[in-house]
PDB file of C-alpha atoms in Angstrom:
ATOM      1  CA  UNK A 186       0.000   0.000   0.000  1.00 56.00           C
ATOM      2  CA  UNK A 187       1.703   3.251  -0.916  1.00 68.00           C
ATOM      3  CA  UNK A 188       1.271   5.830   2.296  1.00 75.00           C
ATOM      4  CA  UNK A 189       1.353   9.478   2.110  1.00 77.00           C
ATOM      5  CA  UNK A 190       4.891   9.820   3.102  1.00 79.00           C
ATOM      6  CA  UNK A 191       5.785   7.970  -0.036  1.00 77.00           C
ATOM      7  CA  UNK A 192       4.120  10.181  -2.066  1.00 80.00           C
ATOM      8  CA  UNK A 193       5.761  13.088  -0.433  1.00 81.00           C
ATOM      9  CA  UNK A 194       9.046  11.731  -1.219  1.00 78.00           C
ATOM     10  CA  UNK A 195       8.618  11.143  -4.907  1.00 80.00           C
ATOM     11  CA  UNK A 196       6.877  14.175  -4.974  1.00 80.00           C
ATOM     12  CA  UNK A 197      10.169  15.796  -3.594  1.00 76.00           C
ATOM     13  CA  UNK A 198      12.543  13.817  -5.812  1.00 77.00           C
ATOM     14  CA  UNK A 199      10.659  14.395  -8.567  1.00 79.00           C
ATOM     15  CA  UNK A 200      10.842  18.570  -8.197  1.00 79.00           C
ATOM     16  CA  UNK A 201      14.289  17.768  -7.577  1.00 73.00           C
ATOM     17  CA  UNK A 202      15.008  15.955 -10.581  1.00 71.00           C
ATOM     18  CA  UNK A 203      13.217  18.470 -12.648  1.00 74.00           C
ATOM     19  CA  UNK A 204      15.656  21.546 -10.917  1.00 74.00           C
ATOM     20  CA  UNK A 205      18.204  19.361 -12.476  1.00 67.00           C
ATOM     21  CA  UNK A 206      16.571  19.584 -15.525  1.00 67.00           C
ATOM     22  CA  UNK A 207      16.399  23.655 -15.671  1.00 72.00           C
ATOM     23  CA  UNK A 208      19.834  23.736 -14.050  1.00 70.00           C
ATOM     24  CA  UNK A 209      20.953  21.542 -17.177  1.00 65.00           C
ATOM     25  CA  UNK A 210      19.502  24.246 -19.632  1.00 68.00           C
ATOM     26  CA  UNK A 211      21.098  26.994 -18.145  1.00 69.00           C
ATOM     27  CA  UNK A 212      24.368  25.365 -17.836  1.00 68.00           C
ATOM     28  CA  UNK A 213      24.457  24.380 -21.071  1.00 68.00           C
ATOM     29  CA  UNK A 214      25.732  28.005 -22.228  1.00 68.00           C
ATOM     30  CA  UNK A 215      27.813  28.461 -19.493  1.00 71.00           C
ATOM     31  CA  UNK A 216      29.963  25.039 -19.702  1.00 69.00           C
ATOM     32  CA  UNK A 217      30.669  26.752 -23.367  1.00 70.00           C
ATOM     33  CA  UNK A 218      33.288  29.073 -21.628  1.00 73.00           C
ATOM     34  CA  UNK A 219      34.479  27.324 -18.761  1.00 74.00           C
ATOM     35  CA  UNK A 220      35.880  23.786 -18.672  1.00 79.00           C
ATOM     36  CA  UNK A 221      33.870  21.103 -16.113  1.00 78.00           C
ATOM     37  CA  UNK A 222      36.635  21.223 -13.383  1.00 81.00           C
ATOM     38  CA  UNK A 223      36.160  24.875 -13.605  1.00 79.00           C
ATOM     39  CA  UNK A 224      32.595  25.246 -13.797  1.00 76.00           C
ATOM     40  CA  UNK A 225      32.835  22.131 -10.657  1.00 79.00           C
ATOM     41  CA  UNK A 226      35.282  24.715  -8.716  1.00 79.00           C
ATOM     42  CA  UNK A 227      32.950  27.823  -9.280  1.00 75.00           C
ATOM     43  CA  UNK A 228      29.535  26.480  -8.256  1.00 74.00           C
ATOM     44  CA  UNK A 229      31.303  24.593  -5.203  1.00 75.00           C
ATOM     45  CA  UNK A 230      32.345  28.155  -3.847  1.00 78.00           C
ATOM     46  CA  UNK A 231      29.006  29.475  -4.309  1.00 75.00           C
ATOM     47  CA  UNK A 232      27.546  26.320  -2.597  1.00 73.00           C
ATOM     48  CA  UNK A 233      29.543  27.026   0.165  1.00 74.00           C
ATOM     49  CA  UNK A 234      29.114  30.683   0.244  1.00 77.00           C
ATOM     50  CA  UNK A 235      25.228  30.510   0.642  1.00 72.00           C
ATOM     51  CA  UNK A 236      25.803  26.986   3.193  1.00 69.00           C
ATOM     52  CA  UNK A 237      28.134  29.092   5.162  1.00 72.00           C
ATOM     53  CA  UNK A 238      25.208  32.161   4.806  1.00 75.00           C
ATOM     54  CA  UNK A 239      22.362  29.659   6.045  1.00 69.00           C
ATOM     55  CA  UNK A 240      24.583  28.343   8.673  1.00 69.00           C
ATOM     56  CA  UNK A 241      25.281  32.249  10.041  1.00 72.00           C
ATOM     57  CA  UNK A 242      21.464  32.847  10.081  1.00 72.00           C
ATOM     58  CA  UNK A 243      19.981  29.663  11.299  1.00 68.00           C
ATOM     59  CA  UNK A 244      21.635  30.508  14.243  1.00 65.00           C
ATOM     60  CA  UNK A 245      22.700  26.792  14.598  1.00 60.00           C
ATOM     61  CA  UNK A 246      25.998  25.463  15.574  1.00 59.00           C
ATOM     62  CA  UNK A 247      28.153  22.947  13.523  1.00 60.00           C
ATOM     63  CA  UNK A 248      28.297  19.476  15.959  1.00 67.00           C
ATOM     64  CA  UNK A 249      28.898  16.632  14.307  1.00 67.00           C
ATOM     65  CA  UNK A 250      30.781  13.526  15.338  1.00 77.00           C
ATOM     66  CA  UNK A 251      33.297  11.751  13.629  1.00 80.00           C
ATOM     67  CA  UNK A 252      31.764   9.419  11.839  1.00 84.00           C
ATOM     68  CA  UNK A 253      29.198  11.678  10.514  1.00 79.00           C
ATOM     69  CA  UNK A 254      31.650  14.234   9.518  1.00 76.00           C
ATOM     70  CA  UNK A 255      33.660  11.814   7.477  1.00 83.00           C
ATOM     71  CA  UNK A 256      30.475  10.667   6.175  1.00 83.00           C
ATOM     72  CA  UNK A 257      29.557  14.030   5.131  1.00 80.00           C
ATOM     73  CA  UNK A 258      32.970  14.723   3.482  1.00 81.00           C
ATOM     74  CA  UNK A 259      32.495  11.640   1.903  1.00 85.00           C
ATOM     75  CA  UNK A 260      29.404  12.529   0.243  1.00 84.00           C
ATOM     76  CA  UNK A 261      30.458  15.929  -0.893  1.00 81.00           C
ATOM     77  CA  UNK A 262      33.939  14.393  -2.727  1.00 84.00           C
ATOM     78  CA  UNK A 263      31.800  11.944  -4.124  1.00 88.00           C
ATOM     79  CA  UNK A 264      28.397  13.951  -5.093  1.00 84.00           C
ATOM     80  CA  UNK A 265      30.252  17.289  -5.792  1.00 81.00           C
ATOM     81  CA  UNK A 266      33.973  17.091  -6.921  1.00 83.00           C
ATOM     82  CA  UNK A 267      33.657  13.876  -9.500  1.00 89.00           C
ATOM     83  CA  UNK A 268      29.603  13.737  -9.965  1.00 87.00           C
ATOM     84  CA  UNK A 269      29.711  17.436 -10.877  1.00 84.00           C
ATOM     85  CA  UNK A 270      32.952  16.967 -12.977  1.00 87.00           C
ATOM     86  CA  UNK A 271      31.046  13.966 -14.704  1.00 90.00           C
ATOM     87  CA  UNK A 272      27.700  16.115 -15.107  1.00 85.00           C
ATOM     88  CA  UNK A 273      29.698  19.177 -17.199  1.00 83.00           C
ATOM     89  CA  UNK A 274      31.765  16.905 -19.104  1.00 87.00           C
ATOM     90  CA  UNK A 275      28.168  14.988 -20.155  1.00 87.00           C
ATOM     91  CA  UNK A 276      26.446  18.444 -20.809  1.00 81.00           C
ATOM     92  CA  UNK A 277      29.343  19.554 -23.002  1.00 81.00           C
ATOM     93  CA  UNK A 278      28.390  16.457 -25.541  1.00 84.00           C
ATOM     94  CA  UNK A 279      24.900  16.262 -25.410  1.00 83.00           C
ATOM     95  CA  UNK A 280      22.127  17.862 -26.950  1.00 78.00           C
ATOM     96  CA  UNK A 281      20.171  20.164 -24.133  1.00 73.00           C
ATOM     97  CA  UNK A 282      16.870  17.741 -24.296  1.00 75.00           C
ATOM     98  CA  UNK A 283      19.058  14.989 -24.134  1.00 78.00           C
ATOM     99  CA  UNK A 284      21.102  15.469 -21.091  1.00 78.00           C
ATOM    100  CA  UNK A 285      17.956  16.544 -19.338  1.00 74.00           C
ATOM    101  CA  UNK A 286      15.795  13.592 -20.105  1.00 75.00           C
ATOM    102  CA  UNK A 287      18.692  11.387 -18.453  1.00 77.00           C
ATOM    103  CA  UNK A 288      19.418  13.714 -15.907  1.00 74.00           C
ATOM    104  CA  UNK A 289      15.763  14.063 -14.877  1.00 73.00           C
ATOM    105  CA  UNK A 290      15.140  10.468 -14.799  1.00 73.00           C
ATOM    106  CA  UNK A 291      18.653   9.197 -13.639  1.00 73.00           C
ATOM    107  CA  UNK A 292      18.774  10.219  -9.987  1.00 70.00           C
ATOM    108  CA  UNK A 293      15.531   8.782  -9.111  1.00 71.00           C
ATOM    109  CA  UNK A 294      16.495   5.877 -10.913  1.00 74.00           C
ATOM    110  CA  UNK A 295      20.245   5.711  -9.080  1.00 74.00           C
ATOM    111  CA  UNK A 296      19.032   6.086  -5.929  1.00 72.00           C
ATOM    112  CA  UNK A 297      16.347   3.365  -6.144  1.00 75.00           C
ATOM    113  CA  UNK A 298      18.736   0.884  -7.496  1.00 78.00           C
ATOM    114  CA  UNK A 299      21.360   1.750  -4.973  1.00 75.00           C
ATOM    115  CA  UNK A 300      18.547   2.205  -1.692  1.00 78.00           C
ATOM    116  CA  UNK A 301      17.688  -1.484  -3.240  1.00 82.00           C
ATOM    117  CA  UNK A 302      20.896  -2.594  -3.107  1.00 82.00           C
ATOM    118  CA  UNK A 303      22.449  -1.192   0.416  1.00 79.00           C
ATOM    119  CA  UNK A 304      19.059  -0.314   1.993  1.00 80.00           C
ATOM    120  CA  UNK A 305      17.120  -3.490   1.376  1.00 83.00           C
ATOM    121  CA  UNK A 306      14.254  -1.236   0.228  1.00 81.00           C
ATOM    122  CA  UNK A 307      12.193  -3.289  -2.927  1.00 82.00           C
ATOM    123  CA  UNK A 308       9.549  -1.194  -4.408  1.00 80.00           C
ATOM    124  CA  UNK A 309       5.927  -2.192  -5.842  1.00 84.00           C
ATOM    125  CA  UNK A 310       5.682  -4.554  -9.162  1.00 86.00           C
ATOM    126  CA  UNK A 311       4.190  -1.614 -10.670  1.00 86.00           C
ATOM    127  CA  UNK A 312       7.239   0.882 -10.130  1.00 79.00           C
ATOM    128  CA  UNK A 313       9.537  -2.338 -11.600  1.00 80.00           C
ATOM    129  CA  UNK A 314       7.379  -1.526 -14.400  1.00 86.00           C
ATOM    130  CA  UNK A 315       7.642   1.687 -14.655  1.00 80.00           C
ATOM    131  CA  UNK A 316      11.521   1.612 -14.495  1.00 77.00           C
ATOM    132  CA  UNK A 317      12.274  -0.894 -17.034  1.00 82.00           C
ATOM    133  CA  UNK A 318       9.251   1.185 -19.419  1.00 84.00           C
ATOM    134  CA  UNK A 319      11.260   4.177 -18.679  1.00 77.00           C
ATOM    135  CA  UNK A 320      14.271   3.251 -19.307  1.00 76.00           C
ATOM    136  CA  UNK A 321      13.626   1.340 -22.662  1.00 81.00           C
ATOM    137  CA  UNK A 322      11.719   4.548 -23.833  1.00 78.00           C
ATOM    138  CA  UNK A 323      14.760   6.257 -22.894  1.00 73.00           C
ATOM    139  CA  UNK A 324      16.907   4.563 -24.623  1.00 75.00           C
ATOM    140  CA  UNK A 325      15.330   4.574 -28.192  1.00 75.00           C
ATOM    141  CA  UNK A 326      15.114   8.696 -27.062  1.00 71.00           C
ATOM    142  CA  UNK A 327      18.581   8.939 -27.037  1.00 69.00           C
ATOM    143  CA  UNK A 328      19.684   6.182 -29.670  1.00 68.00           C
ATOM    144  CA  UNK A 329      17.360   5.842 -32.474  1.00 65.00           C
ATOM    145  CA  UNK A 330      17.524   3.044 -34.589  1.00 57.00           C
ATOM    146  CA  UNK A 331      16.995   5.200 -37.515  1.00 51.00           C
ATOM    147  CA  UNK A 332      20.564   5.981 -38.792  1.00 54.00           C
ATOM    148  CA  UNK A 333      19.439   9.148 -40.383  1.00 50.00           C
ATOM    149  CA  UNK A 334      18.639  10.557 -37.311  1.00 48.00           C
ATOM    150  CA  UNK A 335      21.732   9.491 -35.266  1.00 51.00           C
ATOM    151  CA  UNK A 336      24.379  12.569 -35.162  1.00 56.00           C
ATOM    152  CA  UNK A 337      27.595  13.139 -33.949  1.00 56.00           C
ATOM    153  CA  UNK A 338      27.215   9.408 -31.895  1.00 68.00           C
ATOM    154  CA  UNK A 339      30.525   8.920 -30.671  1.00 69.00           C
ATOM    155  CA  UNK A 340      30.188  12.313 -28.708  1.00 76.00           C
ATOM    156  CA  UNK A 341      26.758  11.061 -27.655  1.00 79.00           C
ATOM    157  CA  UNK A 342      27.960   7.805 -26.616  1.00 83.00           C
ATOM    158  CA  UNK A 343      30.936   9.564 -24.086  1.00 88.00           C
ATOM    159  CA  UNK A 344      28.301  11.790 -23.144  1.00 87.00           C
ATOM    160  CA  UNK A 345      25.941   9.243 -21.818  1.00 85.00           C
ATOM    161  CA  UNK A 346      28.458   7.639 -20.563  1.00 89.00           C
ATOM    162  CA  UNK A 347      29.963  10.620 -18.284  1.00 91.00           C
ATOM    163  CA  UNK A 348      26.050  11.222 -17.366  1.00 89.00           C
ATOM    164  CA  UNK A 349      25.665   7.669 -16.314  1.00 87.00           C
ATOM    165  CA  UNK A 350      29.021   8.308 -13.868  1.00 91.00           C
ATOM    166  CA  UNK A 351      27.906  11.778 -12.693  1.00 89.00           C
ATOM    167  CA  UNK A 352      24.286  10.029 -11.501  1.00 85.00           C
ATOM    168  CA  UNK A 353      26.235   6.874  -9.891  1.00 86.00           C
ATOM    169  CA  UNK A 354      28.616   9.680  -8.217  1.00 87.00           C
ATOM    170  CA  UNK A 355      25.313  11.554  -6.962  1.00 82.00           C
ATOM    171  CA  UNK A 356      23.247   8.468  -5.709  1.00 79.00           C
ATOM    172  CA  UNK A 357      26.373   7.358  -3.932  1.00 82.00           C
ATOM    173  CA  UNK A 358      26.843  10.516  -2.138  1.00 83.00           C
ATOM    174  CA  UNK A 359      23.130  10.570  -1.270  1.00 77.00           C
ATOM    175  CA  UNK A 360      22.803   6.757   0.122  1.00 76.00           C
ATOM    176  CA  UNK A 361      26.388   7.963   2.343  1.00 77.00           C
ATOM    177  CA  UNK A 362      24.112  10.682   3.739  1.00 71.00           C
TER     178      UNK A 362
END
């Protein structure tokens, strides 16, 4: 029986997944200047610039143990320094519709596969479907049979293949939090 509370999560993944989405069109011009280690080092100091801001007006102190600290950092060199690297060097190959469609749909997908995997979570028959109806639609999205249509595929090919790494990078860094 799906509960409320699962609703409000894949409610919340799902706007999450589509702020990817707009984040990936507006990137898309930017990467054109900067290379993806650079654009990885500029949005990581304005991450921490407005963490550091929300930190200085929650009024909340910074406690955290060991463990969770190192699981934090952890996370963040995971998620941020090679997922982000990944995610630029993908949108830098791609078509704009493209890199969203897999960037829109790859997180959720990630994470379920890896909260299946470490978590022992198993979803519904009816999300299995879903996923493997997804992901075959996906696929003749991005690679259509039709040779005519195909352009540019060994770029496309490196590109899916650096957006497949940046969403393994970001699940892992969200199953480690």
């Amino acid at each position: 029986m799906i509960n409320d509370t699962y609703i409000t999560g894949v409610s919340l993944a799902l706007i999450s997944t589509a702020s990817w989405a707009l984040c990936s069109i507006l990137f898309k011009k930017l990467i054109e200047k900067l290379d993806p280690i650079g654009m990885t080092a500029a949005t990581s100091v304005i991450g921490a610039l407005f963490l550091i801001l929300v930190m200085f007006f929650s009024g909340s102190g910074f406690q955290l143990d060991k463990n969770s600290l190192i699981l934090i950092a952890s996370s963040g060199v995971i998620g941020i320094c090679f997922g982000d690297i990944f995610y630029y060097a993908s949108l830098n190959r791609l078509s704009a519709i493209i890199f969203s469609l897999i960037m829109f749909m790859g997180p959720d997908l990630f994470s379920g596969f890896f909260g299946i995997v470490f978590l022992k979570e198993f979803p519904p028959l009816i999300v299995w479907l879903g996923i493997i109806l997804t992901l075959v639609g996906l696929g003749f999205f991005i690679f259509p049979i039709n040779k005519d249509v195909r352009q540019n595929s060994s770029s496309t090919i490196l590109g899916v293949i650096f957006a497949v790494f940046s969403l393994i990078c970001t699940a892992c860094s969200m199953v480690l939090v």
